[in-house]
Amino acid sequence: MFHQRLLERTQKLNTRLCLGLDPRLSAHGSFEQMKQQTLAVLEGAAPHAACVKPQAAFYEAMGLPGIEFMVELMRLARNLDLPVLLDAKRGDIGSTAEAYAQAWMTGEHAGNALTVNPYLGFETLQPFIDAGRKNGGGVFVLVKTSNPGSHDLQDLATADGLLAEVVAKALDRLGAEEGEGLSSVGAVVGATHPAELKKFRDLMPRATLLLPGLGAQGAKAEDLADAFNSEGVGAVVSASRGIQYASTDLSVEAAVQAAIGFKDQLNQAVQR
């Protein structure tokens, strides 16, 4: 399963870093230059990352060539034995959810983890969860996102607690269906909410947490220790712009050094 592979890689390489790759065509001289720099960053930073997270929107924005490039990037990641977490935030009802799950969690893409949106109702998660369990993949469900406006809905009070807490409790119940240990049902909790990490870690002890927001969004590695379990695992922290665009000249070496720096900072945070 994806989450087991992620755990094993975290322990083997001593890294809790999720390598985000969100290429921006405007930052490069051409599509080909963007492609080559992105692939070079992936190959150079792979030994220092627990997984890679392409954000589908940036590839979709470039049309069919961008989507083909994303598939090529994911293929290279697999060849590097690097788990792929596709950040596409899919979510829909019934047969449409099943189609999204088929598109990104079966066939050529089987074994990927996928970010999904639960706010259409918990039954809409089931096609994604089922596909993950069948194909060795997993899901990362949005619980408390990293953007400043997340409080508009996710902090609404309900009879069972804040809405984000209700989602967290539901995910823990879904994860419990798989028994002990980390489940295939993970959760997205923004690294930009460090004061809430312990709460969500306690509400979802079986879930691997994906923490976006390190670097460009302002989150700091030293504030994130509460996201990890007592063994120092169970979470990965995503950095994107702070790695791929670490230098204005698009240096691959600078990107790799930035990845190493984030990895080391996260390890220090867990060891405190």
PDB file of C-alpha atoms in Angstrom:
ATOM      1  CA  MET A   1       0.000   0.000   0.000  1.00  0.00           C
ATOM      2  CA  PHE A   2       1.068   3.574  -0.667  1.00  0.00           C
ATOM      3  CA  HIS A   3       1.129   4.577   2.991  1.00  0.00           C
ATOM      4  CA  GLN A   4       3.287   1.585   3.903  1.00  0.00           C
ATOM      5  CA  ARG A   5       5.742   2.431   1.111  1.00  0.00           C
ATOM      6  CA  LEU A   6       5.820   6.005   2.370  1.00  0.00           C
ATOM      7  CA  LEU A   7       6.526   4.862   5.923  1.00  0.00           C
ATOM      8  CA  GLU A   8       9.303   2.513   4.809  1.00  0.00           C
ATOM      9  CA  ARG A   9      10.943   5.206   2.681  1.00  0.00           C
ATOM     10  CA  THR A  10      10.717   7.722   5.536  1.00  0.00           C
ATOM     11  CA  GLN A  11      12.495   5.289   7.844  1.00  0.00           C
ATOM     12  CA  LYS A  12      15.052   4.063   5.316  1.00  0.00           C
ATOM     13  CA  LEU A  13      16.140   7.493   4.054  1.00  0.00           C
ATOM     14  CA  ASN A  14      15.316   9.454   7.214  1.00  0.00           C
ATOM     15  CA  THR A  15      13.260  12.000   5.313  1.00  0.00           C
ATOM     16  CA  ARG A  16       9.841  13.498   5.980  1.00  0.00           C
ATOM     17  CA  LEU A  17       9.914  15.788   2.962  1.00  0.00           C
ATOM     18  CA  CYS A  18       7.275  15.693   0.231  1.00  0.00           C
ATOM     19  CA  LEU A  19       8.782  17.161  -2.946  1.00  0.00           C
ATOM     20  CA  GLY A  20       6.227  19.414  -4.607  1.00  0.00           C
ATOM     21  CA  LEU A  21       6.702  20.028  -8.329  1.00  0.00           C
ATOM     22  CA  ASP A  22       4.458  22.817  -9.637  1.00  0.00           C
ATOM     23  CA  PRO A  23       6.221  24.090 -12.772  1.00  0.00           C
ATOM     24  CA  ARG A  24       5.330  27.590 -13.938  1.00  0.00           C
ATOM     25  CA  LEU A  25       5.878  28.095 -17.649  1.00  0.00           C
ATOM     26  CA  SER A  26       6.265  31.870 -17.125  1.00  0.00           C
ATOM     27  CA  ALA A  27       9.416  31.275 -15.077  1.00  0.00           C
ATOM     28  CA  HIS A  28      11.167  29.508 -17.958  1.00  0.00           C
ATOM     29  CA  GLY A  29      12.308  30.454 -21.429  1.00  0.00           C
ATOM     30  CA  SER A  30      10.329  27.699 -23.120  1.00  0.00           C
ATOM     31  CA  PHE A  31       8.231  24.631 -22.473  1.00  0.00           C
ATOM     32  CA  GLU A  32      11.215  22.396 -23.175  1.00  0.00           C
ATOM     33  CA  GLN A  33      13.432  24.289 -20.724  1.00  0.00           C
ATOM     34  CA  MET A  34      10.717  24.045 -18.062  1.00  0.00           C
ATOM     35  CA  LYS A  35      10.353  20.339 -18.676  1.00  0.00           C
ATOM     36  CA  GLN A  36      14.061  19.595 -18.473  1.00  0.00           C
ATOM     37  CA  GLN A  37      14.563  21.660 -15.312  1.00  0.00           C
ATOM     38  CA  THR A  38      11.591  20.024 -13.584  1.00  0.00           C
ATOM     39  CA  LEU A  39      12.759  16.503 -14.430  1.00  0.00           C
ATOM     40  CA  ALA A  40      16.302  17.349 -13.339  1.00  0.00           C
ATOM     41  CA  VAL A  41      15.031  18.667  -9.984  1.00  0.00           C
ATOM     42  CA  LEU A  42      13.014  15.476  -9.536  1.00  0.00           C
ATOM     43  CA  GLU A  43      16.004  13.264 -10.249  1.00  0.00           C
ATOM     44  CA  GLY A  44      18.372  15.299  -8.098  1.00  0.00           C
ATOM     45  CA  ALA A  45      16.066  15.696  -5.098  1.00  0.00           C
ATOM     46  CA  ALA A  46      14.565  12.183  -5.154  1.00  0.00           C
ATOM     47  CA  PRO A  47      17.111  10.667  -2.701  1.00  0.00           C
ATOM     48  CA  HIS A  48      16.075  13.284  -0.134  1.00  0.00           C
ATOM     49  CA  ALA A  49      12.298  12.971  -0.466  1.00  0.00           C
ATOM     50  CA  ALA A  50       9.733  10.563   0.947  1.00  0.00           C
ATOM     51  CA  CYS A  51       7.411  11.181  -2.014  1.00  0.00           C
ATOM     52  CA  VAL A  52       6.773  13.574  -4.884  1.00  0.00           C
ATOM     53  CA  LYS A  53       3.616  15.672  -5.228  1.00  0.00           C
ATOM     54  CA  PRO A  54       2.838  17.113  -8.661  1.00  0.00           C
ATOM     55  CA  GLN A  55       0.005  19.634  -8.508  1.00  0.00           C
ATOM     56  CA  ALA A  56      -2.207  18.680 -11.454  1.00  0.00           C
ATOM     57  CA  ALA A  57      -3.475  22.224 -12.068  1.00  0.00           C
ATOM     58  CA  PHE A  58      -0.098  23.491 -13.221  1.00  0.00           C
ATOM     59  CA  TYR A  59       0.171  20.739 -15.811  1.00  0.00           C
ATOM     60  CA  GLU A  60      -3.469  20.987 -16.907  1.00  0.00           C
ATOM     61  CA  ALA A  61      -2.975  24.732 -17.464  1.00  0.00           C
ATOM     62  CA  MET A  62      -0.565  23.888 -20.302  1.00  0.00           C
ATOM     63  CA  GLY A  63      -3.114  21.768 -22.127  1.00  0.00           C
ATOM     64  CA  LEU A  64      -2.433  18.336 -23.552  1.00  0.00           C
ATOM     65  CA  PRO A  65       1.379  18.798 -23.650  1.00  0.00           C
ATOM     66  CA  GLY A  66       1.293  19.629 -19.947  1.00  0.00           C
ATOM     67  CA  ILE A  67      -0.771  16.562 -19.077  1.00  0.00           C
ATOM     68  CA  GLU A  68       1.542  14.363 -21.137  1.00  0.00           C
ATOM     69  CA  PHE A  69       4.468  15.924 -19.290  1.00  0.00           C
ATOM     70  CA  MET A  70       2.852  15.139 -15.927  1.00  0.00           C
ATOM     71  CA  VAL A  71       2.458  11.495 -16.940  1.00  0.00           C
ATOM     72  CA  GLU A  72       6.129  11.440 -18.005  1.00  0.00           C
ATOM     73  CA  LEU A  73       7.170  12.971 -14.683  1.00  0.00           C
ATOM     74  CA  MET A  74       5.180  10.383 -12.728  1.00  0.00           C
ATOM     75  CA  ARG A  75       6.761   7.617 -14.809  1.00  0.00           C
ATOM     76  CA  LEU A  76      10.239   8.915 -13.968  1.00  0.00           C
ATOM     77  CA  ALA A  77       9.304   9.080 -10.277  1.00  0.00           C
ATOM     78  CA  ARG A  78       8.263   5.432 -10.345  1.00  0.00           C
ATOM     79  CA  ASN A  79      11.520   4.491 -12.042  1.00  0.00           C
ATOM     80  CA  LEU A  80      13.273   6.264  -9.154  1.00  0.00           C
ATOM     81  CA  ASP A  81      11.145   4.235  -6.708  1.00  0.00           C
ATOM     82  CA  LEU A  82       9.640   7.488  -5.449  1.00  0.00           C
ATOM     83  CA  PRO A  83       5.961   7.272  -4.389  1.00  0.00           C
ATOM     84  CA  VAL A  84       3.699   9.651  -6.311  1.00  0.00           C
ATOM     85  CA  LEU A  85       1.062  11.703  -4.511  1.00  0.00           C
ATOM     86  CA  LEU A  86      -1.027  13.442  -7.159  1.00  0.00           C
ATOM     87  CA  ASP A  87      -2.486  16.691  -5.852  1.00  0.00           C
ATOM     88  CA  ALA A  88      -5.692  17.070  -7.859  1.00  0.00           C
ATOM     89  CA  LYS A  89      -8.301  17.580  -5.093  1.00  0.00           C
ATOM     90  CA  ARG A  90     -10.929  15.577  -6.931  1.00  0.00           C
ATOM     91  CA  GLY A  91     -14.419  15.223  -5.537  1.00  0.00           C
ATOM     92  CA  ASP A  92     -17.807  14.524  -7.047  1.00  0.00           C
ATOM     93  CA  ILE A  93     -20.827  12.294  -6.664  1.00  0.00           C
ATOM     94  CA  GLY A  94     -21.705   8.796  -7.815  1.00  0.00           C
ATOM     95  CA  SER A  95     -20.432   7.663 -11.180  1.00  0.00           C
ATOM     96  CA  THR A  96     -18.414  10.850 -11.667  1.00  0.00           C
ATOM     97  CA  ALA A  97     -16.399  10.122  -8.521  1.00  0.00           C
ATOM     98  CA  GLU A  98     -15.903   6.581  -9.811  1.00  0.00           C
ATOM     99  CA  ALA A  99     -14.625   7.988 -13.106  1.00  0.00           C
ATOM    100  CA  TYR A 100     -12.153  10.285 -11.348  1.00  0.00           C
ATOM    101  CA  ALA A 101     -10.938   7.339  -9.272  1.00  0.00           C
ATOM    102  CA  GLN A 102     -10.530   5.239 -12.413  1.00  0.00           C
ATOM    103  CA  ALA A 103      -8.631   8.046 -14.145  1.00  0.00           C
ATOM    104  CA  TRP A 104      -6.011   8.570 -11.458  1.00  0.00           C
ATOM    105  CA  MET A 105      -5.963   5.487  -9.255  1.00  0.00           C
ATOM    106  CA  THR A 106      -6.159   2.578 -11.709  1.00  0.00           C
ATOM    107  CA  GLY A 107      -4.326   1.364 -14.797  1.00  0.00           C
ATOM    108  CA  GLU A 108      -1.164   3.278 -15.641  1.00  0.00           C
ATOM    109  CA  HIS A 109      -1.645   5.421 -12.549  1.00  0.00           C
ATOM    110  CA  ALA A 110      -2.403   2.610 -10.104  1.00  0.00           C
ATOM    111  CA  GLY A 111      -0.639   2.928  -6.800  1.00  0.00           C
ATOM    112  CA  ASN A 112      -0.808   6.736  -6.767  1.00  0.00           C
ATOM    113  CA  ALA A 113      -2.196   8.527  -3.811  1.00  0.00           C
ATOM    114  CA  LEU A 114      -4.669  11.274  -4.646  1.00  0.00           C
ATOM    115  CA  THR A 115      -5.903  14.330  -2.754  1.00  0.00           C
ATOM    116  CA  VAL A 116      -9.706  14.384  -2.524  1.00  0.00           C
ATOM    117  CA  ASN A 117     -12.360  16.801  -1.291  1.00  0.00           C
ATOM    118  CA  PRO A 118     -14.874  15.485   1.280  1.00  0.00           C
ATOM    119  CA  TYR A 119     -17.235  18.440   1.327  1.00  0.00           C
ATOM    120  CA  LEU A 120     -19.792  16.859  -1.009  1.00  0.00           C
ATOM    121  CA  GLY A 121     -20.450  14.206   1.628  1.00  0.00           C
ATOM    122  CA  PHE A 122     -18.547  11.269   3.016  1.00  0.00           C
ATOM    123  CA  GLU A 123     -20.126   8.741   0.642  1.00  0.00           C
ATOM    124  CA  THR A 124     -18.378  10.539  -2.216  1.00  0.00           C
ATOM    125  CA  LEU A 125     -15.037   9.440  -0.756  1.00  0.00           C
ATOM    126  CA  GLN A 126     -15.823   5.747  -1.084  1.00  0.00           C
ATOM    127  CA  PRO A 127     -14.952   5.274  -4.785  1.00  0.00           C
ATOM    128  CA  PHE A 128     -11.515   6.759  -4.134  1.00  0.00           C
ATOM    129  CA  ILE A 129     -10.954   4.737  -0.971  1.00  0.00           C
ATOM    130  CA  ASP A 130     -12.062   1.550  -2.712  1.00  0.00           C
ATOM    131  CA  ALA A 131      -9.741   2.189  -5.669  1.00  0.00           C
ATOM    132  CA  GLY A 132      -6.836   2.851  -3.318  1.00  0.00           C
ATOM    133  CA  ARG A 133      -7.403  -0.327  -1.364  1.00  0.00           C
ATOM    134  CA  LYS A 134      -7.752  -2.375  -4.527  1.00  0.00           C
ATOM    135  CA  ASN A 135      -4.717  -0.980  -6.339  1.00  0.00           C
ATOM    136  CA  GLY A 136      -2.268  -0.348  -3.530  1.00  0.00           C
ATOM    137  CA  GLY A 137      -2.875   3.393  -3.458  1.00  0.00           C
ATOM    138  CA  GLY A 138      -4.425   5.781  -0.999  1.00  0.00           C
ATOM    139  CA  VAL A 139      -6.197   9.069  -0.500  1.00  0.00           C
ATOM    140  CA  PHE A 140      -5.356  12.271   1.329  1.00  0.00           C
ATOM    141  CA  VAL A 141      -8.606  13.927   2.302  1.00  0.00           C
ATOM    142  CA  LEU A 142      -8.823  17.688   2.842  1.00  0.00           C
ATOM    143  CA  VAL A 143      -9.375  18.377   6.534  1.00  0.00           C
ATOM    144  CA  LYS A 144      -7.757  21.714   7.418  1.00  0.00           C
ATOM    145  CA  THR A 145      -6.223  23.374   4.376  1.00  0.00           C
ATOM    146  CA  SER A 146      -3.254  25.741   4.410  1.00  0.00           C
ATOM    147  CA  ASN A 147      -4.922  28.806   2.863  1.00  0.00           C
ATOM    148  CA  PRO A 148      -5.873  31.783   5.086  1.00  0.00           C
ATOM    149  CA  GLY A 149      -9.551  31.488   4.148  1.00  0.00           C
ATOM    150  CA  SER A 150      -9.844  27.895   5.331  1.00  0.00           C
ATOM    151  CA  HIS A 151     -11.622  29.112   8.458  1.00  0.00           C
ATOM    152  CA  ASP A 152     -14.612  30.306   6.399  1.00  0.00           C
ATOM    153  CA  LEU A 153     -16.045  26.777   6.283  1.00  0.00           C
ATOM    154  CA  GLN A 154     -13.652  24.442   8.071  1.00  0.00           C
ATOM    155  CA  ASP A 155     -13.973  26.267  11.401  1.00  0.00           C
ATOM    156  CA  LEU A 156     -17.775  26.410  11.388  1.00  0.00           C
ATOM    157  CA  ALA A 157     -19.214  25.103  14.649  1.00  0.00           C
ATOM    158  CA  THR A 158     -21.476  22.047  14.540  1.00  0.00           C
ATOM    159  CA  ALA A 159     -23.078  19.951  17.258  1.00  0.00           C
ATOM    160  CA  ASP A 160     -20.117  17.546  16.952  1.00  0.00           C
ATOM    161  CA  GLY A 161     -17.369  20.176  16.947  1.00  0.00           C
ATOM    162  CA  LEU A 162     -15.793  22.303  14.244  1.00  0.00           C
ATOM    163  CA  LEU A 163     -16.494  21.089  10.724  1.00  0.00           C
ATOM    164  CA  ALA A 164     -12.836  20.136  10.169  1.00  0.00           C
ATOM    165  CA  GLU A 165     -12.976  18.065  13.351  1.00  0.00           C
ATOM    166  CA  VAL A 166     -16.111  16.284  12.122  1.00  0.00           C
ATOM    167  CA  VAL A 167     -14.257  15.353   8.928  1.00  0.00           C
ATOM    168  CA  ALA A 168     -11.240  14.180  10.931  1.00  0.00           C
ATOM    169  CA  LYS A 169     -13.393  11.902  13.097  1.00  0.00           C
ATOM    170  CA  ALA A 170     -15.061  10.418  10.003  1.00  0.00           C
ATOM    171  CA  LEU A 171     -11.665   9.692   8.436  1.00  0.00           C
ATOM    172  CA  ASP A 172     -10.522   7.936  11.588  1.00  0.00           C
ATOM    173  CA  ARG A 173     -13.586   5.688  11.425  1.00  0.00           C
ATOM    174  CA  LEU A 174     -12.860   4.894   7.776  1.00  0.00           C
ATOM    175  CA  GLY A 175      -9.234   4.147   8.557  1.00  0.00           C
ATOM    176  CA  ALA A 176     -10.218   1.854  11.413  1.00  0.00           C
ATOM    177  CA  GLU A 177     -11.808  -0.498   8.868  1.00  0.00           C
ATOM    178  CA  GLU A 178      -8.276  -1.589   7.933  1.00  0.00           C
ATOM    179  CA  GLY A 179      -7.231  -2.535  11.451  1.00  0.00           C
ATOM    180  CA  GLU A 180      -4.097  -1.428  13.268  1.00  0.00           C
ATOM    181  CA  GLY A 181      -1.314   0.724  11.856  1.00  0.00           C
ATOM    182  CA  LEU A 182      -1.399   3.510   9.309  1.00  0.00           C
ATOM    183  CA  SER A 183      -4.334   3.228   6.936  1.00  0.00           C
ATOM    184  CA  SER A 184      -4.785   4.096   3.257  1.00  0.00           C
ATOM    185  CA  VAL A 185      -6.992   7.021   4.342  1.00  0.00           C
ATOM    186  CA  GLY A 186      -4.697   9.985   4.925  1.00  0.00           C
ATOM    187  CA  ALA A 187      -5.492  13.622   5.617  1.00  0.00           C
ATOM    188  CA  VAL A 188      -4.381  17.072   4.483  1.00  0.00           C
ATOM    189  CA  VAL A 189      -3.678  19.416   7.396  1.00  0.00           C
ATOM    190  CA  GLY A 190      -1.930  22.668   6.568  1.00  0.00           C
ATOM    191  CA  ALA A 191       1.530  23.251   8.002  1.00  0.00           C
ATOM    192  CA  THR A 192       0.371  26.854   8.352  1.00  0.00           C
ATOM    193  CA  HIS A 193      -1.761  25.834  11.363  1.00  0.00           C
ATOM    194  CA  PRO A 194       0.913  24.590  13.794  1.00  0.00           C
ATOM    195  CA  ALA A 195      -1.205  25.182  16.906  1.00  0.00           C
ATOM    196  CA  GLU A 196      -3.803  22.714  15.640  1.00  0.00           C
ATOM    197  CA  LEU A 197      -1.511  19.874  14.618  1.00  0.00           C
ATOM    198  CA  LYS A 198      -1.640  17.994  17.914  1.00  0.00           C
ATOM    199  CA  LYS A 199      -5.431  18.072  17.878  1.00  0.00           C
ATOM    200  CA  PHE A 200      -5.645  16.574  14.408  1.00  0.00           C
ATOM    201  CA  ARG A 201      -2.877  14.056  15.141  1.00  0.00           C
ATOM    202  CA  ASP A 202      -4.900  12.862  18.158  1.00  0.00           C
ATOM    203  CA  LEU A 203      -8.169  12.763  16.200  1.00  0.00           C
ATOM    204  CA  MET A 204      -6.594  10.713  13.380  1.00  0.00           C
ATOM    205  CA  PRO A 205      -3.944   8.433  14.891  1.00  0.00           C
ATOM    206  CA  ARG A 206      -4.149   6.011  11.920  1.00  0.00           C
ATOM    207  CA  ALA A 207      -3.888   8.649   9.199  1.00  0.00           C
ATOM    208  CA  THR A 208      -0.733   9.745   7.449  1.00  0.00           C
ATOM    209  CA  LEU A 209      -0.866  13.538   7.432  1.00  0.00           C
ATOM    210  CA  LEU A 210       0.150  15.635   4.433  1.00  0.00           C
ATOM    211  CA  LEU A 211       1.223  19.092   5.569  1.00  0.00           C
ATOM    212  CA  PRO A 212       1.429  21.628   2.718  1.00  0.00           C
ATOM    213  CA  GLY A 213       2.748  25.122   3.241  1.00  0.00           C
ATOM    214  CA  LEU A 214       6.443  24.757   4.108  1.00  0.00           C
ATOM    215  CA  GLY A 215       8.590  27.524   2.678  1.00  0.00           C
ATOM    216  CA  ALA A 216       6.772  29.917   0.351  1.00  0.00           C
ATOM    217  CA  GLN A 217       3.518  29.855   2.356  1.00  0.00           C
ATOM    218  CA  GLY A 218       5.372  30.709   5.532  1.00  0.00           C
ATOM    219  CA  ALA A 219       5.270  27.499   7.581  1.00  0.00           C
ATOM    220  CA  LYS A 220       8.433  26.633   9.521  1.00  0.00           C
ATOM    221  CA  ALA A 221       9.770  23.136  10.063  1.00  0.00           C
ATOM    222  CA  GLU A 222      10.502  23.719  13.750  1.00  0.00           C
ATOM    223  CA  ASP A 223       6.777  24.242  14.434  1.00  0.00           C
ATOM    224  CA  LEU A 224       5.601  20.914  13.005  1.00  0.00           C
ATOM    225  CA  ALA A 225       6.730  18.243  15.468  1.00  0.00           C
ATOM    226  CA  ASP A 226       3.179  17.689  16.767  1.00  0.00           C
ATOM    227  CA  ALA A 227       2.092  16.336  13.374  1.00  0.00           C
ATOM    228  CA  PHE A 228       4.212  13.207  13.835  1.00  0.00           C
ATOM    229  CA  ASN A 229       3.418  10.233  16.012  1.00  0.00           C
ATOM    230  CA  SER A 230       5.523   9.107  18.969  1.00  0.00           C
ATOM    231  CA  GLU A 231       7.894   7.277  16.616  1.00  0.00           C
ATOM    232  CA  GLY A 232       8.552  10.413  14.565  1.00  0.00           C
ATOM    233  CA  VAL A 233       6.655   9.199  11.503  1.00  0.00           C
ATOM    234  CA  GLY A 234       3.094   9.366  10.192  1.00  0.00           C
ATOM    235  CA  ALA A 235       3.389  12.673   8.318  1.00  0.00           C
ATOM    236  CA  VAL A 236       5.114  14.263   5.347  1.00  0.00           C
ATOM    237  CA  VAL A 237       5.603  17.976   4.797  1.00  0.00           C
ATOM    238  CA  SER A 238       5.339  19.487   1.338  1.00  0.00           C
ATOM    239  CA  ALA A 239       7.518  22.217  -0.115  1.00  0.00           C
ATOM    240  CA  SER A 240       7.191  23.244  -3.766  1.00  0.00           C
ATOM    241  CA  ARG A 241       8.275  26.732  -4.839  1.00  0.00           C
ATOM    242  CA  GLY A 242      10.896  26.818  -2.097  1.00  0.00           C
ATOM    243  CA  ILE A 243      12.647  23.906  -3.795  1.00  0.00           C
ATOM    244  CA  GLN A 244      12.111  24.081  -7.550  1.00  0.00           C
ATOM    245  CA  TYR A 245      12.490  27.885  -7.605  1.00  0.00           C
ATOM    246  CA  ALA A 246      15.036  28.194  -4.819  1.00  0.00           C
ATOM    247  CA  SER A 247      17.227  30.402  -7.028  1.00  0.00           C
ATOM    248  CA  THR A 248      16.360  33.012  -9.649  1.00  0.00           C
ATOM    249  CA  ASP A 249      18.627  31.327 -12.188  1.00  0.00           C
ATOM    250  CA  LEU A 250      16.660  28.042 -11.823  1.00  0.00           C
ATOM    251  CA  SER A 251      19.732  26.188 -10.643  1.00  0.00           C
ATOM    252  CA  VAL A 252      19.058  22.486 -10.164  1.00  0.00           C
ATOM    253  CA  GLU A 253      21.842  22.302  -7.592  1.00  0.00           C
ATOM    254  CA  ALA A 254      20.218  25.096  -5.576  1.00  0.00           C
ATOM    255  CA  ALA A 255      16.931  23.198  -5.698  1.00  0.00           C
ATOM    256  CA  VAL A 256      18.578  20.010  -4.449  1.00  0.00           C
ATOM    257  CA  GLN A 257      20.311  21.900  -1.643  1.00  0.00           C
ATOM    258  CA  ALA A 258      16.987  23.472  -0.668  1.00  0.00           C
ATOM    259  CA  ALA A 259      15.421  20.002  -0.500  1.00  0.00           C
ATOM    260  CA  ILE A 260      18.280  18.786   1.717  1.00  0.00           C
ATOM    261  CA  GLY A 261      17.843  21.834   3.931  1.00  0.00           C
ATOM    262  CA  PHE A 262      14.122  21.222   4.411  1.00  0.00           C
ATOM    263  CA  LYS A 263      14.756  17.528   5.070  1.00  0.00           C
ATOM    264  CA  ASP A 264      17.323  18.326   7.747  1.00  0.00           C
ATOM    265  CA  GLN A 265      15.096  20.963   9.376  1.00  0.00           C
ATOM    266  CA  LEU A 266      12.206  18.498   9.627  1.00  0.00           C
ATOM    267  CA  ASN A 267      14.450  15.820  11.113  1.00  0.00           C
ATOM    268  CA  GLN A 268      15.706  18.279  13.719  1.00  0.00           C
ATOM    269  CA  ALA A 269      12.135  19.276  14.588  1.00  0.00           C
ATOM    270  CA  VAL A 270      11.111  15.653  15.183  1.00  0.00           C
ATOM    271  CA  GLN A 271      14.179  14.951  17.332  1.00  0.00           C
ATOM    272  CA  ARG A 272      13.490  17.787  19.783  1.00  0.00           C
TER     273      ARG A 272
END
